[in-house]
Short mmCIF file of C-alpha atoms in Angstrom, two decimals:
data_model
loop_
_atom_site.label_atom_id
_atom_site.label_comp_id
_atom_site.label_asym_id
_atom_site.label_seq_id
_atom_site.Cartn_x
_atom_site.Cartn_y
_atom_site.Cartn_z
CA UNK A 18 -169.28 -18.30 -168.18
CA UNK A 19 -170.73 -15.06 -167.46
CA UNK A 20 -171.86 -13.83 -170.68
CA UNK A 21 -171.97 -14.23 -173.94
CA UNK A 22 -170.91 -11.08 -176.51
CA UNK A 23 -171.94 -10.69 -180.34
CA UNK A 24 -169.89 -8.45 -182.13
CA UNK A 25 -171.92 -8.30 -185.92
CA UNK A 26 -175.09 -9.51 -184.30
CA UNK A 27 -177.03 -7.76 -186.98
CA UNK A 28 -175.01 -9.44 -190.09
CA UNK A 29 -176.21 -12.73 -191.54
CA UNK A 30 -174.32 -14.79 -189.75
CA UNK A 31 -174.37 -12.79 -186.24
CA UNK A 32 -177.46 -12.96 -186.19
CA UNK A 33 -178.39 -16.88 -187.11
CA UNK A 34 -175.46 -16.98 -184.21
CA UNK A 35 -177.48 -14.93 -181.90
CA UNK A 36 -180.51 -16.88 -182.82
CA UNK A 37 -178.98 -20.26 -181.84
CA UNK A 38 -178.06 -19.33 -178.48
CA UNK A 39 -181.38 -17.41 -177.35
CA UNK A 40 -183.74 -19.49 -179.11
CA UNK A 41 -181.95 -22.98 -180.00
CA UNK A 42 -180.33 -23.21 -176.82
CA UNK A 43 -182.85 -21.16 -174.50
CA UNK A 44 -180.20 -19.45 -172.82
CA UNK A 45 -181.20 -16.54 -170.72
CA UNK A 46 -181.56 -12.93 -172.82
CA UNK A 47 -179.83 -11.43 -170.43
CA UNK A 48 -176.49 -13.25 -170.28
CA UNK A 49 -176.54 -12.74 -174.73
CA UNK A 50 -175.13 -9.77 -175.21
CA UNK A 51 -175.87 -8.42 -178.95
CA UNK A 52 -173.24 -5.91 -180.31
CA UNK A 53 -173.95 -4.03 -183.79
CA UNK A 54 -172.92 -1.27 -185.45
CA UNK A 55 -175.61 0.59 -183.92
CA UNK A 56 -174.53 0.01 -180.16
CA UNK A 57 -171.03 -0.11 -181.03
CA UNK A 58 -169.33 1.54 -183.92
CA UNK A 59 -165.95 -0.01 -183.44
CA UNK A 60 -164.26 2.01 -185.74
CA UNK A 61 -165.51 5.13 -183.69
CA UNK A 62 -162.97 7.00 -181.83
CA UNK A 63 -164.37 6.24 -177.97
CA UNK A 64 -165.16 2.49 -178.92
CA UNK A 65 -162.27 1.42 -176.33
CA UNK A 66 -163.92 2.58 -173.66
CA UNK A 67 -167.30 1.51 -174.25
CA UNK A 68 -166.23 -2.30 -175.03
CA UNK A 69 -164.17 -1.87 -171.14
CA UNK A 70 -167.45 -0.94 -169.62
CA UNK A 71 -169.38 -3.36 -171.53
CA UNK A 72 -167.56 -6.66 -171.68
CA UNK A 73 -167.84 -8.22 -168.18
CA UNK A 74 -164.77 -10.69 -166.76
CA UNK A 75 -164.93 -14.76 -167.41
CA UNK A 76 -167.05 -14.22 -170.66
CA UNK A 77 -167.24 -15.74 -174.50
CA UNK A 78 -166.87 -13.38 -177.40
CA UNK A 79 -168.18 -14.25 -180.68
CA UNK A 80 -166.32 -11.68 -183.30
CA UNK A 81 -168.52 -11.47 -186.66
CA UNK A 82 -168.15 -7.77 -187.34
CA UNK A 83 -166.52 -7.48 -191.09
CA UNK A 84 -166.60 -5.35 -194.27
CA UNK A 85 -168.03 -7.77 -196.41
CA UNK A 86 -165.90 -8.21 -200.02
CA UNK A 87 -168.80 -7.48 -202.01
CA UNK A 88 -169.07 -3.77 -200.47
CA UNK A 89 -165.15 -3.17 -202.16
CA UNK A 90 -162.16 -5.41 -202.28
CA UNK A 91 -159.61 -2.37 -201.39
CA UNK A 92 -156.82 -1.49 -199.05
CA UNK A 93 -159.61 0.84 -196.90
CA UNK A 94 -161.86 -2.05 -196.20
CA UNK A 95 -158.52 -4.26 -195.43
CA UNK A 96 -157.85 -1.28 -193.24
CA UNK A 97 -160.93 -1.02 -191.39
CA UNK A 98 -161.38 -4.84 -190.80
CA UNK A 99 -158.09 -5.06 -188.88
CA UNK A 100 -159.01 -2.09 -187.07
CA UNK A 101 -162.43 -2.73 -185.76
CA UNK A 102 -160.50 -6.00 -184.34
CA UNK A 103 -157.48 -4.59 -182.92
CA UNK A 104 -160.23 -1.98 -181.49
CA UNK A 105 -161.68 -4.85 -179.87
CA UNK A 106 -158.79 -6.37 -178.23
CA UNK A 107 -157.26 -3.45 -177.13
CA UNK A 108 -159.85 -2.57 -175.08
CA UNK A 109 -159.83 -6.12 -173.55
CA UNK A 110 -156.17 -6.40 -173.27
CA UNK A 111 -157.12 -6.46 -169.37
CA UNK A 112 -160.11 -8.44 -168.67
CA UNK A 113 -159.56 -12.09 -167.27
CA UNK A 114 -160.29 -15.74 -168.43
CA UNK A 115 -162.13 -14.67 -171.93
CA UNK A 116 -162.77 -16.83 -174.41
CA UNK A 117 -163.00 -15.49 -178.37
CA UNK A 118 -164.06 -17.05 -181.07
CA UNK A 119 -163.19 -15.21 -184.63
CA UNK A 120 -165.17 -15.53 -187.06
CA UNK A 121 -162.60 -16.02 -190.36
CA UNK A 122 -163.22 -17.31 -193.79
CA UNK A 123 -161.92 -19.89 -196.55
CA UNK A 124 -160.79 -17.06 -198.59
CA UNK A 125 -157.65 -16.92 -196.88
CA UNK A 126 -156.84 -20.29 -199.40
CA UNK A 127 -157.90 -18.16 -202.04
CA UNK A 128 -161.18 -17.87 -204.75
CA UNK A 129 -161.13 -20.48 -205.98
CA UNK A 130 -161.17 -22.63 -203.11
CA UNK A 131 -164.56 -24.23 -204.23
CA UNK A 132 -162.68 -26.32 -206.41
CA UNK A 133 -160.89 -28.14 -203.69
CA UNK A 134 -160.90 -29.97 -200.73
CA UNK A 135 -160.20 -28.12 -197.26
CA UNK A 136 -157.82 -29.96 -194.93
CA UNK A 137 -156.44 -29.13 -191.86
CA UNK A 138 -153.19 -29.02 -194.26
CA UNK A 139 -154.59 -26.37 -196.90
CA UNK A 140 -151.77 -23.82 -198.07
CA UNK A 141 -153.01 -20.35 -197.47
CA UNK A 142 -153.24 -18.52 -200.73
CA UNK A 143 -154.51 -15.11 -199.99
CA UNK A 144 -155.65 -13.57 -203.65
CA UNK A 145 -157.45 -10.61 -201.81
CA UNK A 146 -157.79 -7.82 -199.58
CA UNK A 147 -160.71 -9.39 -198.06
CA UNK A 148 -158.56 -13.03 -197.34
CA UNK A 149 -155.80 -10.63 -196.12
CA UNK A 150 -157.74 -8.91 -193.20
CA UNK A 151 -158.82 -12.36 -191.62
CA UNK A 152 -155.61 -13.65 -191.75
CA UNK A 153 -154.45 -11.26 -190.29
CA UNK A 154 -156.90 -10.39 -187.40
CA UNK A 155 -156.22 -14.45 -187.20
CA UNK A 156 -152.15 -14.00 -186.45
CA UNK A 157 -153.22 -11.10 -184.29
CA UNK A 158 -155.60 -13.13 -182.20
CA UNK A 159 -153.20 -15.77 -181.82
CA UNK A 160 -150.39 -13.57 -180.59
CA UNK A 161 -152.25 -11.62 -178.62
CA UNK A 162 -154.06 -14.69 -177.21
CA UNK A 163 -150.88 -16.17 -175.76
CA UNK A 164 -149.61 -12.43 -174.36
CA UNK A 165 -152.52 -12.10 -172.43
CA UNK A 166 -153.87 -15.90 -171.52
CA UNK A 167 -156.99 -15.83 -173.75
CA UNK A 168 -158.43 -18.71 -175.04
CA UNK A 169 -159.80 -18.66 -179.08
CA UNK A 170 -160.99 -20.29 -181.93
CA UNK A 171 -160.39 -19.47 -185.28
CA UNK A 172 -163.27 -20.51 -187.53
CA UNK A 173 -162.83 -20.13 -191.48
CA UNK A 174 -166.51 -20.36 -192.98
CA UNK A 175 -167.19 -20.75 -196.94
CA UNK A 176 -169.87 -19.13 -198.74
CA UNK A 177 -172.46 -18.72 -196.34
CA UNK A 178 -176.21 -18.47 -197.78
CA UNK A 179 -179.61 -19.41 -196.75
CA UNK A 180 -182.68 -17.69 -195.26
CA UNK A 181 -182.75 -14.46 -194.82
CA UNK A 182 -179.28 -13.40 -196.84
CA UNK A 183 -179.89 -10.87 -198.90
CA UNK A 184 -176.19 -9.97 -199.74
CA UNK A 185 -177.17 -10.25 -203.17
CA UNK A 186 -173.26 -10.27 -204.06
CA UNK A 187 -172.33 -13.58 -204.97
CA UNK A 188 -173.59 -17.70 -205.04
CA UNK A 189 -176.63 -19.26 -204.98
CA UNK A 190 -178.65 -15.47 -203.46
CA UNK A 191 -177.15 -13.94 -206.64
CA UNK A 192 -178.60 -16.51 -208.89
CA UNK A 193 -181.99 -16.85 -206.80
CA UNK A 194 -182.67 -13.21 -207.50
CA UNK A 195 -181.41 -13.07 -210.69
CA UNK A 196 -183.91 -15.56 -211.96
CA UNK A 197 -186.70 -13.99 -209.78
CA UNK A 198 -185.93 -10.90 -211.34
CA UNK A 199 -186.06 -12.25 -214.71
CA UNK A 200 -181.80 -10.77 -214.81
CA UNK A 201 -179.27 -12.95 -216.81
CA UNK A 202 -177.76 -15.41 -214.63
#
């Protein structure tokens, strides 16, 4: 493997990702390759050509870049989710033996998925814009995986939280600094 890519390294989970691998694993800064918003707007019009030049041959991707729900549920976040990913494949449409990894989400079995057991046999339910971009960027990745020999994984987290989030949108960070705050909970 030749290196490894973080698209959202800057995000919650990007970056506990990044973390792992340079710190956790003691793998080598220089084959970790962090990719925010910053470095890489990938809803810019040029991002094509940067990710060419910058994603090497016989290398992982880890895709974490999203429009979180709790910044707007709409049809222009659904929009720009599938097109920051499309962005991203495009541009790698030619590169050999990758490997991707897509970082998805439970809410493609809907809200109120809390209230039941995940199986490998879970109906998707998608109740909203959100749900509907990973699933999705998921078909996309897994038809554009077998058109161009790319090996992926599709991993659909639940509600992340823990050190450091500070999404404040939702779960147990909403509630922490609700009561901090003295704010109804």
């Amino acid at each position: 493997m030749n290196k490894t890519y973080i698209f959202g390294s800057s995000g919650f989970i990007g970056s506990e990702i990044a973390n792992y691998f340079i710190y956790k694993n003691q793998k080598s800064k220089n084959d970790i390759i962090l990719v925010n918003k910053n470095d890489c707007d990938l809803l810019s019009k040029n991002v094509q050509k940067k990710i060419d030049k910058l994603i090497k041959n016989n290398s992982l991707i880890i895709f974490c870049s999203a429009i979180k729900k709790q910044l707007g549920d709409n049809i222009e976040n659904y929009s720009k989710n599938t097109h920051m990913f499309t962005n991203l494949l495009m541009a790698i449409k030619n590169k050999k033996k990758l490997k991707i990894i897509f970082i998805s989400s439970t809410a493609v079995y809907g809200e109120d998925v809390a209230q039941k057991k995940i199986t490998e046999n879970s109906k998707i339910n998608i109740r909203t814009f959100y749900g509907c971009s990973k699933y999705s960027n998921e078909k996309i990745l897994e038809n554009f995986s077998m058109q161009y020999s790319f090996k992926y994984m599709i991993l659909r987290l639940p509600l992340v939280f823990g050190h450091g989030d500070n999404s404040l949108g939702y779960g147990p960070s909403l509630f922490y600094n609700s009561s901090i705050n003295k704010k109804d909970i």
